[in-house]
Short mmCIF file of C-alpha atoms and ligand atoms in Angstrom, two decimals:
data_model
loop_
_atom_site.label_atom_id
_atom_site.label_comp_id
_atom_site.label_asym_id
_atom_site.label_seq_id
_atom_site.Cartn_x
_atom_site.Cartn_y
_atom_site.Cartn_z
CA MET A 1 0.20 0.19 -0.07
CA GLN A 2 1.25 3.71 -1.20
CA ILE A 3 0.92 6.20 1.41
CA LEU A 4 0.25 9.59 0.05
CA ASN A 5 2.47 11.81 1.65
CA GLY A 6 1.04 15.41 1.91
CA LEU A 7 3.93 17.06 4.09
CA GLN A 8 6.37 15.75 1.21
CA VAL A 9 4.60 17.18 -1.38
CA ALA A 10 3.47 20.33 0.45
CA LYS A 11 7.05 20.92 0.79
CA THR A 12 7.88 20.79 -3.12
CA ILE A 13 5.33 23.07 -3.51
CA LYS A 14 6.23 25.72 -0.53
CA GLU A 15 9.69 25.79 -2.63
CA GLN A 16 8.53 26.37 -5.69
CA ILE A 17 6.05 29.33 -4.51
CA THR A 18 9.30 30.87 -2.48
CA GLN A 19 11.48 30.74 -5.84
CA GLU A 20 8.75 32.79 -7.68
CA VAL A 21 8.24 35.06 -5.06
CA ASN A 22 12.37 35.92 -4.95
CA THR A 23 12.26 36.62 -8.61
CA LEU A 24 9.41 39.11 -7.83
CA LYS A 25 11.48 40.63 -5.10
CA GLN A 26 14.48 40.36 -7.10
CA LYS A 27 12.75 42.54 -9.96
CA GLY A 28 11.94 45.07 -6.93
CA LEU A 29 7.67 44.24 -7.18
CA ARG A 30 5.07 43.81 -4.60
CA VAL A 31 4.87 40.36 -3.19
CA PRO A 32 1.30 38.83 -2.48
CA HIS A 33 -0.44 39.63 0.68
CA LEU A 34 -3.00 37.55 2.34
CA ALA A 35 -5.47 38.84 5.17
CA ALA A 36 -7.11 37.12 7.93
CA ILE A 37 -10.02 38.21 10.07
CA LEU A 38 -10.05 36.40 13.53
CA VAL A 39 -13.13 36.79 15.89
CA GLY A 40 -12.73 35.39 19.58
CA SER A 41 -10.29 33.24 20.99
CA ASP A 42 -11.37 29.91 19.76
CA GLY A 43 -8.22 27.39 20.36
CA ALA A 44 -8.63 25.75 16.99
CA SER A 45 -9.45 28.61 14.99
CA GLN A 46 -6.34 30.92 15.96
CA THR A 47 -4.19 27.62 15.49
CA TYR A 48 -5.19 27.64 11.85
CA VAL A 49 -4.58 31.63 11.20
CA ASN A 50 -1.13 31.33 13.03
CA SER A 51 -0.37 28.22 10.51
CA LYS A 52 -1.57 30.09 7.64
CA GLU A 53 0.49 33.11 9.10
CA ALA A 54 3.25 30.98 9.40
CA ASP A 55 2.99 29.79 6.05
CA CYS A 56 2.87 32.75 4.48
CA LYS A 57 6.49 34.10 5.89
CA GLN A 58 7.80 31.12 5.01
CA VAL A 59 7.16 31.27 1.38
CA GLY A 60 7.71 35.10 1.29
CA PHE A 61 3.98 36.84 1.07
CA ASP A 62 3.05 39.69 3.39
CA SER A 63 0.20 38.56 5.62
CA SER A 64 -2.31 40.36 7.83
CA VAL A 65 -4.26 39.19 11.04
CA PHE A 66 -7.06 41.48 12.25
CA ARG A 67 -8.23 40.35 15.42
CA TYR A 68 -11.17 41.25 17.13
CA ASP A 69 -13.11 40.24 20.66
CA GLU A 70 -15.70 37.92 20.80
CA THR A 71 -18.19 41.16 21.23
CA ALA A 72 -17.01 42.61 18.55
CA THR A 73 -20.02 44.19 16.65
CA GLU A 74 -21.17 42.49 12.74
CA GLN A 75 -21.06 46.16 11.19
CA GLU A 76 -17.45 46.18 12.48
CA ILE A 77 -16.24 43.10 11.03
CA LEU A 78 -18.08 44.05 7.51
CA ASP A 79 -16.51 47.69 7.70
CA LYS A 80 -13.02 45.58 8.03
CA VAL A 81 -13.85 43.41 4.99
CA GLU A 82 -14.94 46.34 3.08
CA GLU A 83 -11.97 48.10 3.67
CA ILE A 84 -9.46 45.11 2.88
CA ASN A 85 -11.72 44.77 -0.32
CA ASN A 86 -10.65 48.75 -1.07
CA ASN A 87 -7.23 47.95 -0.20
CA PRO A 88 -4.88 47.38 -3.86
CA ASN A 89 -2.03 46.00 -1.58
CA ILE A 90 -4.27 42.97 -0.09
CA ASP A 91 -4.87 40.13 -2.74
CA GLY A 92 -6.71 37.68 -0.46
CA LEU A 93 -8.63 37.91 2.44
CA ILE A 94 -10.13 35.01 4.69
CA VAL A 95 -12.66 35.28 7.40
CA GLN A 96 -11.92 31.97 9.92
CA LEU A 97 -14.62 30.63 10.89
CA PRO A 98 -16.56 29.96 12.73
CA LEU A 99 -17.76 33.33 14.02
CA PRO A 100 -19.34 33.83 17.16
CA LYS A 101 -23.29 33.56 16.89
CA HIS A 102 -24.31 37.23 16.76
CA ILE A 103 -22.29 37.59 13.28
CA SER A 104 -23.91 36.12 10.41
CA GLU A 105 -21.18 33.80 8.44
CA LEU A 106 -23.59 34.18 5.39
CA LYS A 107 -23.40 38.39 5.20
CA VAL A 108 -19.94 38.03 6.16
CA THR A 109 -18.06 35.96 3.76
CA GLN A 110 -20.97 36.90 0.66
CA MET A 111 -18.99 40.48 1.72
CA ILE A 112 -15.60 39.36 0.54
CA ASN A 113 -15.03 40.81 -2.76
CA ALA A 114 -15.29 37.68 -5.08
CA GLU A 115 -11.58 38.61 -6.56
CA LYS A 116 -10.28 38.10 -3.17
CA ASP A 117 -12.20 35.42 -2.28
CA VAL A 118 -9.04 33.23 -2.04
CA ASP A 119 -11.19 30.39 0.29
CA GLY A 120 -13.62 30.01 -2.46
CA PHE A 121 -16.61 30.09 -0.07
CA HIS A 122 -18.16 32.87 -1.62
CA THR A 123 -21.13 32.34 -4.03
CA ILE A 124 -19.93 33.47 -6.92
CA SER A 125 -16.53 31.40 -6.85
CA LEU A 126 -19.02 28.22 -5.96
CA GLY A 127 -20.96 28.91 -9.19
CA LYS A 128 -18.40 29.11 -11.34
CA LEU A 129 -16.62 26.11 -9.75
CA LEU A 130 -19.91 24.34 -10.32
CA LYS A 131 -20.00 25.79 -14.01
CA GLY A 132 -16.36 24.49 -14.59
CA GLU A 133 -15.14 28.15 -14.93
CA ASP A 134 -11.56 29.58 -13.77
CA THR A 135 -12.03 30.87 -10.21
CA PHE A 136 -10.54 29.89 -6.46
CA ILE A 137 -11.34 26.48 -5.60
CA PRO A 138 -11.57 25.90 -1.77
CA ALA A 139 -8.59 25.20 -0.02
CA THR A 140 -9.46 21.47 1.03
CA PRO A 141 -10.71 20.28 -2.79
CA TYR A 142 -7.86 22.33 -4.11
CA GLY A 143 -5.06 20.63 -2.12
CA ILE A 144 -6.98 16.87 -2.89
CA LEU A 145 -6.68 17.77 -6.63
CA MET A 146 -2.87 18.25 -5.91
CA MET A 147 -2.34 14.91 -4.18
CA LEU A 148 -4.26 13.25 -7.15
CA GLU A 149 -1.86 15.01 -9.89
CA LEU A 150 1.35 15.03 -7.84
CA TYR A 151 0.65 11.19 -7.53
CA ASN A 152 -0.61 10.89 -11.21
CA ILE A 153 -3.99 9.12 -9.73
CA GLU A 154 -5.81 7.46 -12.97
CA THR A 155 -9.22 8.75 -11.97
CA THR A 156 -11.09 8.77 -15.33
CA GLY A 157 -13.71 6.13 -15.48
CA LYS A 158 -13.45 5.70 -11.84
CA HIS A 159 -16.56 5.58 -9.12
CA CYS A 160 -15.70 8.21 -6.27
CA VAL A 161 -17.40 7.98 -3.51
CA VAL A 162 -17.29 11.44 -1.59
CA VAL A 163 -18.62 10.87 2.19
CA GLY A 164 -19.83 14.37 3.34
CA ARG A 165 -21.44 17.18 1.54
CA SER A 166 -20.37 20.27 3.24
CA ASN A 167 -20.00 23.40 1.09
CA ILE A 168 -16.20 23.30 1.90
CA VAL A 169 -15.53 20.01 1.47
CA GLY A 170 -17.80 17.35 0.55
CA ARG A 171 -20.06 18.89 -1.96
CA PRO A 172 -17.46 20.96 -4.28
CA MET A 173 -14.99 17.77 -4.31
CA SER A 174 -18.13 15.71 -6.20
CA VAL A 175 -18.47 18.31 -8.80
CA LEU A 176 -14.31 18.48 -9.17
CA MET A 177 -14.66 15.25 -9.39
CA SER A 178 -17.35 14.77 -11.81
CA GLN A 179 -15.72 17.50 -14.04
CA ASN A 180 -14.06 16.80 -17.48
CA THR A 181 -10.58 17.17 -16.81
CA LYS A 182 -7.50 15.11 -15.79
CA TYR A 183 -8.24 14.58 -12.59
CA GLY A 184 -12.10 14.52 -12.89
CA ASN A 185 -14.06 12.27 -15.27
CA CYS A 186 -15.13 10.13 -12.19
CA THR A 187 -18.67 8.58 -11.88
CA VAL A 188 -19.60 10.10 -8.23
CA THR A 189 -21.92 9.38 -5.58
CA LEU A 190 -22.39 11.99 -3.18
CA THR A 191 -22.77 10.41 0.29
CA HIS A 192 -24.29 11.96 3.67
CA SER A 193 -25.74 11.12 6.85
CA LYS A 194 -28.89 10.56 5.57
CA THR A 195 -27.67 7.91 3.03
CA GLN A 196 -29.14 4.49 3.51
CA ASN A 197 -26.89 1.96 2.94
CA LEU A 198 -23.11 3.74 3.00
CA GLU A 199 -21.52 1.13 3.10
CA SER A 200 -22.92 -0.70 0.12
CA PHE A 201 -21.75 2.48 -1.85
CA VAL A 202 -18.38 2.94 -0.56
CA GLN A 203 -17.88 -0.84 -1.30
CA GLN A 204 -18.13 0.33 -4.82
CA ALA A 205 -15.83 3.16 -5.28
CA ASP A 206 -12.30 2.86 -6.53
CA ILE A 207 -11.28 6.58 -4.98
CA VAL A 208 -13.21 6.96 -1.67
CA ILE A 209 -13.14 10.22 -0.39
CA ALA A 210 -13.71 10.62 3.68
CA ALA A 211 -15.04 13.87 4.88
CA LEU A 212 -17.35 13.36 7.64
CA GLY A 213 -15.37 14.34 10.70
CA LYS A 214 -16.19 10.74 12.75
CA PRO A 215 -12.72 9.42 13.83
CA GLU A 216 -11.71 5.98 12.32
CA PHE A 217 -15.21 5.80 10.54
CA ILE A 218 -14.09 3.99 7.34
CA LYS A 219 -12.99 0.40 7.98
CA GLY A 220 -11.21 -1.82 5.82
CA SER A 221 -14.38 -4.29 5.56
CA MET A 222 -16.08 -1.05 3.44
CA LEU A 223 -13.93 -1.03 1.05
CA LYS A 224 -13.16 -2.89 -2.19
CA GLN A 225 -9.56 -4.15 -2.63
CA GLY A 226 -6.98 -1.87 -4.09
CA ALA A 227 -9.20 1.63 -3.37
CA ILE A 228 -7.10 4.90 -3.17
CA VAL A 229 -8.97 6.37 0.28
CA ILE A 230 -8.26 10.15 0.83
CA ASP A 231 -9.32 11.19 4.57
CA VAL A 232 -9.75 14.77 4.84
CA GLY A 233 -11.13 14.39 8.39
CA ILE A 234 -9.47 16.02 11.38
CA THR A 235 -10.72 15.35 15.09
CA ARG A 236 -9.07 15.79 18.46
CA VAL A 237 -9.42 12.98 20.12
CA GLU A 238 -8.60 12.47 24.35
CA ASP A 239 -5.52 11.06 24.88
CA SER A 240 -4.16 11.49 28.61
CA SER A 241 -0.75 9.89 27.30
CA ASN A 242 -0.13 12.58 24.79
CA PRO A 243 1.38 15.40 26.29
CA LYS A 244 -1.15 17.83 24.57
CA GLY A 245 -4.02 15.97 25.89
CA TYR A 246 -5.62 14.73 23.05
CA ILE A 247 -4.41 13.10 19.37
CA LEU A 248 -5.53 13.72 15.83
CA LYS A 249 -7.77 11.22 14.13
CA GLY A 250 -8.86 10.80 10.49
CA ASP A 251 -12.17 9.56 9.29
CA VAL A 252 -10.28 6.57 8.22
CA ASP A 253 -8.96 3.60 10.36
CA PHE A 254 -5.75 4.02 8.81
CA GLU A 255 -4.26 0.44 10.19
CA ASP A 256 -7.70 -1.40 9.38
CA VAL A 257 -7.78 -0.34 5.67
CA LYS A 258 -3.68 -0.32 5.10
CA GLU A 259 -4.06 -4.08 3.92
CA ILE A 260 -7.44 -3.59 1.36
CA ALA A 261 -6.58 -0.03 0.19
CA SER A 262 -3.41 0.47 -2.39
CA ALA A 263 -2.91 3.97 -1.47
CA VAL A 264 -3.96 6.07 1.53
CA THR A 265 -3.33 9.59 2.87
CA PRO A 266 -2.41 9.47 6.67
CA VAL A 267 -3.71 12.09 9.64
CA PRO A 268 -1.87 14.01 10.21
CA GLY A 269 0.19 14.61 7.10
CA GLY A 270 -1.84 13.83 4.20
CA VAL A 271 -4.38 16.56 3.27
CA GLY A 272 -3.82 19.08 6.04
CA PRO A 273 -0.51 20.34 4.46
CA LEU A 274 -1.82 20.53 1.27
CA THR A 275 -4.81 22.58 2.09
CA ARG A 276 -2.69 25.18 3.56
CA ILE A 277 -0.62 25.18 -0.13
CA GLY A 278 -4.31 25.60 -1.73
CA LEU A 279 -4.46 29.06 -0.02
CA LEU A 280 -1.40 29.79 -0.78
CA LYS A 281 -1.77 29.31 -4.09
CA ASN A 282 -5.28 30.77 -4.46
CA THR A 283 -3.83 34.13 -3.14
CA PHE A 284 -0.63 33.99 -5.72
CA LYS A 285 -3.58 33.75 -8.40
CA SER A 286 -5.35 36.55 -7.13
CA TYR A 287 -2.12 38.30 -7.14
CA LEU A 288 -1.12 37.35 -10.56
CA LYS A 289 -4.68 38.63 -11.87
CA SER A 290 -4.53 42.03 -10.58
CA ASN A 291 -0.75 42.50 -11.20
P1 NDP B 1 -19.10 19.39 8.56
O1 NDP B 1 -19.37 18.98 9.62
O2 NDP B 1 -19.42 20.47 7.68
O3 NDP B 1 -19.79 17.93 7.42
C1 NDP B 1 -20.10 16.77 7.46
C2 NDP B 1 -20.74 16.08 6.42
O4 NDP B 1 -20.59 14.65 6.89
C3 NDP B 1 -21.91 16.07 6.46
O5 NDP B 1 -22.31 16.54 4.91
C4 NDP B 1 -22.81 15.19 7.40
O6 NDP B 1 -23.91 14.93 6.77
C5 NDP B 1 -22.11 14.02 6.74
N1 NDP B 1 -22.13 13.02 7.83
C6 NDP B 1 -21.69 13.10 9.14
N2 NDP B 1 -22.23 11.94 9.46
C7 NDP B 1 -22.53 10.85 8.84
C8 NDP B 1 -22.36 9.29 8.67
N3 NDP B 1 -22.69 9.14 9.88
N4 NDP B 1 -22.33 9.14 7.35
C9 NDP B 1 -22.23 9.68 6.25
N5 NDP B 1 -22.50 11.08 6.65
C10 NDP B 1 -22.00 11.65 7.56
O7 NDP B 1 -17.48 19.04 8.11
P2 NDP B 1 -16.84 19.20 7.45
O8 NDP B 1 -16.67 19.19 5.38
O9 NDP B 1 -16.29 20.74 7.60
O10 NDP B 1 -15.21 18.76 7.54
C11 NDP B 1 -15.38 17.35 7.68
C12 NDP B 1 -14.35 16.92 8.25
O11 NDP B 1 -12.86 17.23 7.64
C13 NDP B 1 -14.03 17.80 10.00
O12 NDP B 1 -13.44 16.47 10.74
C14 NDP B 1 -13.01 18.76 9.35
O13 NDP B 1 -12.16 18.83 10.75
C15 NDP B 1 -12.30 17.96 8.58
N6 NDP B 1 -11.41 18.99 7.54
C16 NDP B 1 -9.98 18.70 7.26
C17 NDP B 1 -9.23 19.58 6.44
C18 NDP B 1 -8.17 19.75 6.10
O14 NDP B 1 -7.21 20.66 5.93
N7 NDP B 1 -7.63 18.49 6.24
C19 NDP B 1 -10.47 20.91 6.28
C20 NDP B 1 -11.72 20.98 6.45
C21 NDP B 1 -12.14 20.20 6.99
P3 NDP B 1 -25.15 15.96 6.99
O15 NDP B 1 -25.14 16.98 5.41
O16 NDP B 1 -26.44 15.37 6.28
O17 NDP B 1 -25.07 16.26 8.16
#
């Protein structure tokens, strides 16, 4: 069984981006700039934003993080989004979700200028994706496409079963896998919590993309021999033997599937690092479009 190593792939792509940024600097040009808005003090959200900031620094991008207390008003956040929309020196804007309950996520994400929507969550971005037009692909599906491409995984004519239909992972992924593209052209089954006999669908899959957020849900007995398994899930599971008090688990029972699958992404070190690359690539894309 092959382990699809996201860390290795991410390292290679980061080096390529760094070289391109160095070329811009040598020419005396401005570098790409990613801005993030973070509201509240949720630990996981802070970790995500910090890692995005670190990624920018590593490849030579500029980055800004606008931090707000839990008590910030919706209007304050909308005003900041507008200010960033109008700032020609900022190429990409992400608003870290979830937002506190009194702030509408829909209103805020829709306020982002679609030209700077590097998370790809805006209705315009998702609509373009659905029609196969050039757009910002949400970072996680983008990362999965990179993984398929870099490991040259044949997808044409294969049956891909996506488990989970969220707007940020499962649904856009199902669209991408069905498109008439080199790393698409699958027959796709999109499943969710109301799917009956889920196992019977997974059993038919040549490619399984698990994005449901239930640790170790996919077992070896559910798979067809030789299936390719992409594990998107990341859940913190309590573990007192770990200094952090938890360990990260994917949606796939790695030990159980490894005798059956032909290739699997590990957690951590699989899809996660490539998701971060997806955001960098989208920011670079926005920069190139406006320069
Ligand atoms: P959501 O909670 O938004 O969506 C989960 C989806 O899974 C829903 O569509 C839900 O169905 C479906 N689902 C839940 N239980 C079952 C079940 N028993 N059988 C079949 N389908 C089920 O999650 P996200 O899409 O945001 O994230 C999914 C996982 O991926 C999480 O663990 C998250 O942490 C991780 N993640 C990882 C990223 C990375 O970089 N690697 C990035 C983003 C997310 P229904 O619609 O019916 O409720």
